Tab-separated table of C-alpha atoms in Angstrom:
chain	number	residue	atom	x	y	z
A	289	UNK	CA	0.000	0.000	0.000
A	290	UNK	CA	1.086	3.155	-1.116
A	291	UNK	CA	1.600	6.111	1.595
A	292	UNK	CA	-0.645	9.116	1.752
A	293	UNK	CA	-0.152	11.742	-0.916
A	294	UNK	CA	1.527	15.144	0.074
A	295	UNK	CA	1.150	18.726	-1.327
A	296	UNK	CA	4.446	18.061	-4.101
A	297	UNK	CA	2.599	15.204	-5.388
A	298	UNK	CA	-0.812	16.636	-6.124
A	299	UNK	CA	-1.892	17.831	-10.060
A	300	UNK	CA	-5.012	19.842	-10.732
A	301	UNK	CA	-6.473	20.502	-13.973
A	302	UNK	CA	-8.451	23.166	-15.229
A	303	UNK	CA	-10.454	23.781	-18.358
A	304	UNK	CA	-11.224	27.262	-19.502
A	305	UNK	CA	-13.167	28.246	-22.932
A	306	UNK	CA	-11.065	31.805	-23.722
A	307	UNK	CA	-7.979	33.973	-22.334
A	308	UNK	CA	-9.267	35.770	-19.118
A	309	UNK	CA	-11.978	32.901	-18.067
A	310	UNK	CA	-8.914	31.676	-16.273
A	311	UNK	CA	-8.689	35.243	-13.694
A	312	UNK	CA	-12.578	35.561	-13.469
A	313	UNK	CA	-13.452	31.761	-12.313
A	314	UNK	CA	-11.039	30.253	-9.734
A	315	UNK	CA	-7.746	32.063	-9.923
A	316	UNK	CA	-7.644	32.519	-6.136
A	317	UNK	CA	-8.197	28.971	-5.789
A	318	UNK	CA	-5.459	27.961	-8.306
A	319	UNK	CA	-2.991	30.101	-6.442
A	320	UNK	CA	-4.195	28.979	-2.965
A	321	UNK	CA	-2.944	25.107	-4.334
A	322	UNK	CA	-0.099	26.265	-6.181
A	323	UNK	CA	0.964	27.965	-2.412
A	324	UNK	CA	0.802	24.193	-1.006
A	325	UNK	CA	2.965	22.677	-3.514
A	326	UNK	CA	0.333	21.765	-6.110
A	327	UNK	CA	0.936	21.377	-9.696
A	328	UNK	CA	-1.377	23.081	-11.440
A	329	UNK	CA	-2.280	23.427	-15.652
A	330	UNK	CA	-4.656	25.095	-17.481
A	331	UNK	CA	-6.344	24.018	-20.771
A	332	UNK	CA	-7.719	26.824	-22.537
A	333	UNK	CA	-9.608	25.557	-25.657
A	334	UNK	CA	-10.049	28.813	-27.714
A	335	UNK	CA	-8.017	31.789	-28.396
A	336	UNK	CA	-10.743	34.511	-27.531
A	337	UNK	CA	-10.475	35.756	-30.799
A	338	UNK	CA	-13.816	37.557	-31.174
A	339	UNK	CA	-14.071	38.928	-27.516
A	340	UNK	CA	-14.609	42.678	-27.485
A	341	UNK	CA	-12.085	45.368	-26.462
A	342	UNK	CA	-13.679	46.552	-23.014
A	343	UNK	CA	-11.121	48.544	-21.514
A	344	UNK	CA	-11.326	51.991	-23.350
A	345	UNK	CA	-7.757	52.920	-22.869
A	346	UNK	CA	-6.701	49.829	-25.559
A	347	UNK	CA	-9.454	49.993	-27.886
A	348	UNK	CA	-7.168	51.326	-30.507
A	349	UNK	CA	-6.970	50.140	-34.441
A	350	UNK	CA	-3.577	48.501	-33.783
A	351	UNK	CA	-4.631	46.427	-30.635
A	352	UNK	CA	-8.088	45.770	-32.511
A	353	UNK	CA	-5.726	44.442	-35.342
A	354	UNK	CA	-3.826	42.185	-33.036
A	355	UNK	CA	-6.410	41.375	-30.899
A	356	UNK	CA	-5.688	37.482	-31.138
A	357	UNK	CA	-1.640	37.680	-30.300
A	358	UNK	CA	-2.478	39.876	-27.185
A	359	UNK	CA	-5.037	38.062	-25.327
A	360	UNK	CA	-2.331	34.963	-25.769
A	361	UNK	CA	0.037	37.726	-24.220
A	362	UNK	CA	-2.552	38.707	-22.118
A	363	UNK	CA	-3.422	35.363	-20.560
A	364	UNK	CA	0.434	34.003	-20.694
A	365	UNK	CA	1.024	37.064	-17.628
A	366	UNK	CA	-2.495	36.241	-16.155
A	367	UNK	CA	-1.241	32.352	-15.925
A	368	UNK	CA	2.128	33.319	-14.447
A	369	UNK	CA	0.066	35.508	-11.822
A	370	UNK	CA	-1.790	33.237	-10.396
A	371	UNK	CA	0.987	29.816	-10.955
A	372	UNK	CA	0.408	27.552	-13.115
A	373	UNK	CA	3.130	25.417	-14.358
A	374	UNK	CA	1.743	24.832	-17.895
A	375	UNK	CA	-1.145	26.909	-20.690
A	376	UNK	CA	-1.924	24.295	-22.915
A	377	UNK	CA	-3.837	25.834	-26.101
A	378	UNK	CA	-6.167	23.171	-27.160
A	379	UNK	CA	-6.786	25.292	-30.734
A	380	UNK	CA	-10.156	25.954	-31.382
A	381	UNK	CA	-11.498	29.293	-32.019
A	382	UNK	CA	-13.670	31.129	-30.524
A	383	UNK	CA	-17.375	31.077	-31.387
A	384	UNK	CA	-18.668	33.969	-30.436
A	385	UNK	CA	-21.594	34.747	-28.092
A	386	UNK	CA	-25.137	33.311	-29.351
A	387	UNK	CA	-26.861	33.925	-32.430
A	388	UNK	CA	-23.298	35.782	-34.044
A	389	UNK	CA	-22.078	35.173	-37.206
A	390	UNK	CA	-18.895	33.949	-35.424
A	391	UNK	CA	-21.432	30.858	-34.339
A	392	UNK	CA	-21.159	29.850	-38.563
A	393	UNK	CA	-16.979	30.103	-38.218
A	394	UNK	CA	-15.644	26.313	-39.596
A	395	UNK	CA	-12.734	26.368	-36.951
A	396	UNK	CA	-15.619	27.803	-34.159
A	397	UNK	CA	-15.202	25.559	-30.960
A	398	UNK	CA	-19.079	24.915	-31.342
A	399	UNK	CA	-18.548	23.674	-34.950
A	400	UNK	CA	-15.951	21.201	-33.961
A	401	UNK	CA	-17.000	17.462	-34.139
A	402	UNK	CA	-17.378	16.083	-30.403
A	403	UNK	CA	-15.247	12.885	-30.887
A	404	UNK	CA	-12.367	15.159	-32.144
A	405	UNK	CA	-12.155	17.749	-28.978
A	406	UNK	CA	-12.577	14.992	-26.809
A	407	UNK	CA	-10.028	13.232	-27.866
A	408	UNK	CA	-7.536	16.410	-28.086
A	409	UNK	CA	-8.255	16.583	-24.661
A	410	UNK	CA	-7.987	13.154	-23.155
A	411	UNK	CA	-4.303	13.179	-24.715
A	412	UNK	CA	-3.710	16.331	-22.838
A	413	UNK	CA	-5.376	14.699	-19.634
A	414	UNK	CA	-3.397	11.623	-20.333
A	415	UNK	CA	0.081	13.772	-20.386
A	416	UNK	CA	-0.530	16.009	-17.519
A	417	UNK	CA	-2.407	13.288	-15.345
A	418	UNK	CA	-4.297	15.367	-13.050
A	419	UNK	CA	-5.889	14.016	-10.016
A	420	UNK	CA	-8.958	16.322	-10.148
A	421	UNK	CA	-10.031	18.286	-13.054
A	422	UNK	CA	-11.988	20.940	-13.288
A	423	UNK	CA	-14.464	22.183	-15.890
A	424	UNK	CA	-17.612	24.164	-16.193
A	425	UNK	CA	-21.471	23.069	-14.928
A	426	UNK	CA	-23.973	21.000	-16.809
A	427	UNK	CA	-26.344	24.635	-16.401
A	428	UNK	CA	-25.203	27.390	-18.265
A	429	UNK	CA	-28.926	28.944	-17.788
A	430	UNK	CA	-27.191	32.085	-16.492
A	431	UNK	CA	-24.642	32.810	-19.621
A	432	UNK	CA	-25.485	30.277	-22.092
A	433	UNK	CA	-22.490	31.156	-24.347
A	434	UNK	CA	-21.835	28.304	-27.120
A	435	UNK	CA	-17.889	28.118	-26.274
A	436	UNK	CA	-18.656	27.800	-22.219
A	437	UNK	CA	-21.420	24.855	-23.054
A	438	UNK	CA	-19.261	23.173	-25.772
A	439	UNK	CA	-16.073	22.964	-22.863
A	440	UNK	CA	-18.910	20.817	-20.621
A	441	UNK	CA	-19.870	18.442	-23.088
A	442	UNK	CA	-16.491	17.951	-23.760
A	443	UNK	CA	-15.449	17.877	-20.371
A	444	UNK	CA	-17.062	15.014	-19.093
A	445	UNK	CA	-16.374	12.445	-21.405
A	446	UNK	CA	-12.830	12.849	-21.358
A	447	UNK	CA	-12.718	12.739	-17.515
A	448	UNK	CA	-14.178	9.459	-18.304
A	449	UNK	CA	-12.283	7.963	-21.559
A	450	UNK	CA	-8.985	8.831	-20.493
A	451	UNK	CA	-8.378	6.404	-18.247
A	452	UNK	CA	-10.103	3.588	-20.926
A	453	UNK	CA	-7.232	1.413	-21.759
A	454	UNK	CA	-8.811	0.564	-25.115
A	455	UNK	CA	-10.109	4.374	-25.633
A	456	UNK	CA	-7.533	5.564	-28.512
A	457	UNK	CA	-4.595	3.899	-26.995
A	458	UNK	CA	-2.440	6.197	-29.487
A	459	UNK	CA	-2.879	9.485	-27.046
A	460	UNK	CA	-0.480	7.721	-24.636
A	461	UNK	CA	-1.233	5.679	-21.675
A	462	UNK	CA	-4.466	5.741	-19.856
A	463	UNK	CA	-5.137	7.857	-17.083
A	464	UNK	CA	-8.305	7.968	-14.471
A	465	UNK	CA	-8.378	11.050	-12.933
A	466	UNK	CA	-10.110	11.169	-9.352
A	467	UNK	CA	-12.381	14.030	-8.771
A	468	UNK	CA	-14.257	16.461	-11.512
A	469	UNK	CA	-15.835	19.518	-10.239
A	470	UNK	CA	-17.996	22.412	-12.248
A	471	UNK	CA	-16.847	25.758	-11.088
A	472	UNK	CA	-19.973	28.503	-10.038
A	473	UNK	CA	-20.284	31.660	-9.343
A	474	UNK	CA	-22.748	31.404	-6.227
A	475	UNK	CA	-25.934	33.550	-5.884
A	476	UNK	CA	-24.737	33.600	-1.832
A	477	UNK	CA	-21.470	35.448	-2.971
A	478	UNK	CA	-23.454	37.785	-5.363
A	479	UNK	CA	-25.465	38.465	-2.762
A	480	UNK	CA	-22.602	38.874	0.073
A	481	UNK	CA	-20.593	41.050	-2.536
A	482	UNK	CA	-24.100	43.214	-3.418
A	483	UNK	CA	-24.413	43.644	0.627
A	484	UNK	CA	-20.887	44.386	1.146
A	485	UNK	CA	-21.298	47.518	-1.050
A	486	UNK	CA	-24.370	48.705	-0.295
A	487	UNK	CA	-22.828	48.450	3.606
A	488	UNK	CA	-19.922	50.529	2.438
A	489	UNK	CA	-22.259	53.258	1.018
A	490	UNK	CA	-20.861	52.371	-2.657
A	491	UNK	CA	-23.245	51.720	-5.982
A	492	UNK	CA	-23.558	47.994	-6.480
A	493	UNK	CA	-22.754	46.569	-10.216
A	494	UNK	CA	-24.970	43.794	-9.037
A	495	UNK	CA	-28.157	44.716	-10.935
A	496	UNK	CA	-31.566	42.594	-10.253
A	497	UNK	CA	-30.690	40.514	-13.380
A	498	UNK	CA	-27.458	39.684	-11.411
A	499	UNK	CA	-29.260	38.573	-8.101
A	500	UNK	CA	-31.900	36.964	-9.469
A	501	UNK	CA	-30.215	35.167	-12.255
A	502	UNK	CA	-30.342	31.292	-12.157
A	503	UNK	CA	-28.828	29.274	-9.201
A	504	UNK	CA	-26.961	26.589	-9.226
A	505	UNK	CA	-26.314	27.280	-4.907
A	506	UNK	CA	-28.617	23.703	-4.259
A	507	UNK	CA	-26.104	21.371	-5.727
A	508	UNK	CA	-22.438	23.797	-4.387
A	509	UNK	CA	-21.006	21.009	-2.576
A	510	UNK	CA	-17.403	22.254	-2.172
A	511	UNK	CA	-16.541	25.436	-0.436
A	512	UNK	CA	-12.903	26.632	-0.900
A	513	UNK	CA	-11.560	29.086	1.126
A	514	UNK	CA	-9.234	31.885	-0.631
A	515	UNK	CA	-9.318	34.775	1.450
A	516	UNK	CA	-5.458	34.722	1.748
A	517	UNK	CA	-5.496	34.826	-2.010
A	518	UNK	CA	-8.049	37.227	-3.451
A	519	UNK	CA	-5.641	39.663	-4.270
A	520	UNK	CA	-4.482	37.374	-7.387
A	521	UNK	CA	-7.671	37.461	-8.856
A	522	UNK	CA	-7.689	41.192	-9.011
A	523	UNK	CA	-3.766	41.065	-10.591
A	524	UNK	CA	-4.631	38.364	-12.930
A	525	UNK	CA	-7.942	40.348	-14.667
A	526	UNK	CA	-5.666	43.173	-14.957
A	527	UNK	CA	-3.539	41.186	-17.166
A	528	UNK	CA	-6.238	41.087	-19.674
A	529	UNK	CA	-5.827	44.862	-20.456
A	530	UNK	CA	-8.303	44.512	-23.551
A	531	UNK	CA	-10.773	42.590	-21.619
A	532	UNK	CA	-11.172	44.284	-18.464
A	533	UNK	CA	-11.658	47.670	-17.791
A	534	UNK	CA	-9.496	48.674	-15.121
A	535	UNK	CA	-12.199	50.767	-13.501
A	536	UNK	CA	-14.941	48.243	-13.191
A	537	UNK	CA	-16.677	48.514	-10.318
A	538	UNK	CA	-17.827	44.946	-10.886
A	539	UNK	CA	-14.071	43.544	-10.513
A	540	UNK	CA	-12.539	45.968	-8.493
A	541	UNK	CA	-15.290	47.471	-6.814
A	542	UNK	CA	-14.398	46.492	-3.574
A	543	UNK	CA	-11.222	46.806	-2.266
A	544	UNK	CA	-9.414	43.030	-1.607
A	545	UNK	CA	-10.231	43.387	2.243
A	546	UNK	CA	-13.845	44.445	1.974
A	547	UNK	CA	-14.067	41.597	-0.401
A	548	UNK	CA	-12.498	39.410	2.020
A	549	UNK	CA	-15.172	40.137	4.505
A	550	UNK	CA	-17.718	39.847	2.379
A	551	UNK	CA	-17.312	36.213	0.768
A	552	UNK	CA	-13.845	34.709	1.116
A	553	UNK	CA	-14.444	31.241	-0.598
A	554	UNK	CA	-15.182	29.582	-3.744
A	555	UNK	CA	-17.732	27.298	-4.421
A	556	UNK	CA	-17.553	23.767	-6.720
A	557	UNK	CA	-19.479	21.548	-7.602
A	558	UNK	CA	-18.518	17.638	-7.286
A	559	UNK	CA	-19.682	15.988	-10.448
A	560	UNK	CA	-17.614	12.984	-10.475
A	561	UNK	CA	-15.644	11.126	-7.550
A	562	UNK	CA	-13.701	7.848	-7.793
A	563	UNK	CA	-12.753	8.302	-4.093
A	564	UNK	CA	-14.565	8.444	-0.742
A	565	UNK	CA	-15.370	11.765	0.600
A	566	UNK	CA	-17.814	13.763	2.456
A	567	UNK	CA	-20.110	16.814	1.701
A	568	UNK	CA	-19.965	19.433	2.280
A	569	UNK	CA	-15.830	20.145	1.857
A	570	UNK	CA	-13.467	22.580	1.787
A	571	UNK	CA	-10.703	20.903	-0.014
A	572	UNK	CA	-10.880	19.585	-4.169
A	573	UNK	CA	-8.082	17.039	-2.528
A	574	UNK	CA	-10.338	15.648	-0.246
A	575	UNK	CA	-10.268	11.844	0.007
A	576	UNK	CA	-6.972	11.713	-2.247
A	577	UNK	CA	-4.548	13.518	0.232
A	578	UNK	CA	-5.617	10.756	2.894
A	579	UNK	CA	-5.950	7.745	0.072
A	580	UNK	CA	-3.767	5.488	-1.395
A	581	UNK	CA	-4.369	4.656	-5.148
A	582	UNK	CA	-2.164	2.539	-7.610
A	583	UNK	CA	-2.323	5.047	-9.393
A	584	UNK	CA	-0.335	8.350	-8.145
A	585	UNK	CA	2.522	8.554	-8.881
């Protein structure tokens, strides 16, 4: 029998649809793991190529022109930010939001045959053997955008085939990751982060829409805590100088403390465990820091 598994031994995955979903949706998190000795990587499947210059300052003809090499500049400094070891591109491109004529794109992510992005990504899984993975929900109710939806349903079955010895045996040898969560943005943090600026006297971004969007808080089963790390998150947005405005009151609204105060966690959703553990938790690792499986390695 194997001995438990420590911090240096430990490999997360995540999966991201476009440069900058990477600072937005678990950043602190990331960091928080890479702090303990985790080895973290990040898949990003497109190259954000039709996402909109939002930060007035760059909205220039030559960054409009380059738009695709900077947000892979862009998201190259957010990924050293917030430490991961590896940004693998899996080379889609990005679809645009619904109903655009970037939807009717032949290299769109959308437009992309299942088998073939699953399989891209199970060779990836296969080489960077993660013991949990992360990916986004089943619901995407509250922004229902084609490249965000295509990542789930490729998602899951590669969390699944990759560790099918018979599965395409040519993307290298099988490997069974342990734990898959869906990342959400709880209506409980919305709601702490809409009180903590209407405590502080200060306008909150968080419109009606925002609060009473769809929630997903019923099936959060995983509660992270990143207060130590919150800071990274702001850092990491600001890396994506096209994509984020750095004046938005939505990002940096609050200043890291107040934030702190107000909701200092993340919240996950366990889709998929090949370990024993117990809800709720505060840990992705729980049940493989404690376990001994053939295997890690």
């Amino acid at each position: 029998m194997l001995a438990p598994m420590t911090g240096d031994r430990l490999r997360l995955l995540c999966i991201h649809a476009h440069p900058d979903d990477e600072a937005s949706k678990g950043a602190p998190t990331v960091a928080r793991y890479v702090s303990e000795g985790v080895r973290c990587s990040l898949v990003c499947c497109t190259g954000g190529e039709e996402g909109d210059v939002l930060n007035p300052e760059m909205d220039t003809e030559e960054v409009r022109r380059r738009l695709p090499e900077i947000r892979l500049e862009e998201l190259e400094r957010s990924a050293s930010i917030i430490g991961y070891s590896e940004v693998v591109m899996l080379g889609y491109r990005d679809s645009g939001m619904p109903g655009s004529d970037a939807n009717r794109h032949p290299d769109a992510f959308v437009n992309v045959p299942l088998e073939e992005a699953v399989a891209r990504l199970v060779g990836e899984i296969r080489r960077i053997r993660p013991h949990v993975v992360i990916t986004y929900a089943d619901d995407q109710s509250a922004y229902p955008h084609p490249d965000h939806i295509k990542v789930h349903e490729v998602s899951v079955p590669a969390f699944d085939l990759a560790g099918d010895d018979e599965w395409r045996p040519e993307l290298g040898p099988a490997w069974r990751p342990l734990k898959l969560y869906y990342t959400v943005w709880s209506r409980q943090r919305i709601r702490a982060m809409h009180d903590k600026f209407m405590e502080l006297g200060l306008t909150s971004p968080f419109s009606d829409e925002w609060l009473n969007r769809p929630s997903l808080d019923h099936r959060v089963t995983t509660r992270v805590y990143v207060g130590d790390f919150l800071e990274v998150r702001y850092r990491a947005l600001r890396a994506h100088a096209t994509q984020v405005d750095p004046n938005s009151a939505f990002w940096f609204g609050l200043p890291p403390e107040a934030a702190r105060d107000a909701y200092p966690y993340e919240d996950y959703i366990l889709a998929k465990s090949l370990v024993e553990t117990h809800v709720p938790e505060d840990d992705l690792f729980e049940g493989i820091r404690v376990g001994s499986w053939d295997q890690i390695v």
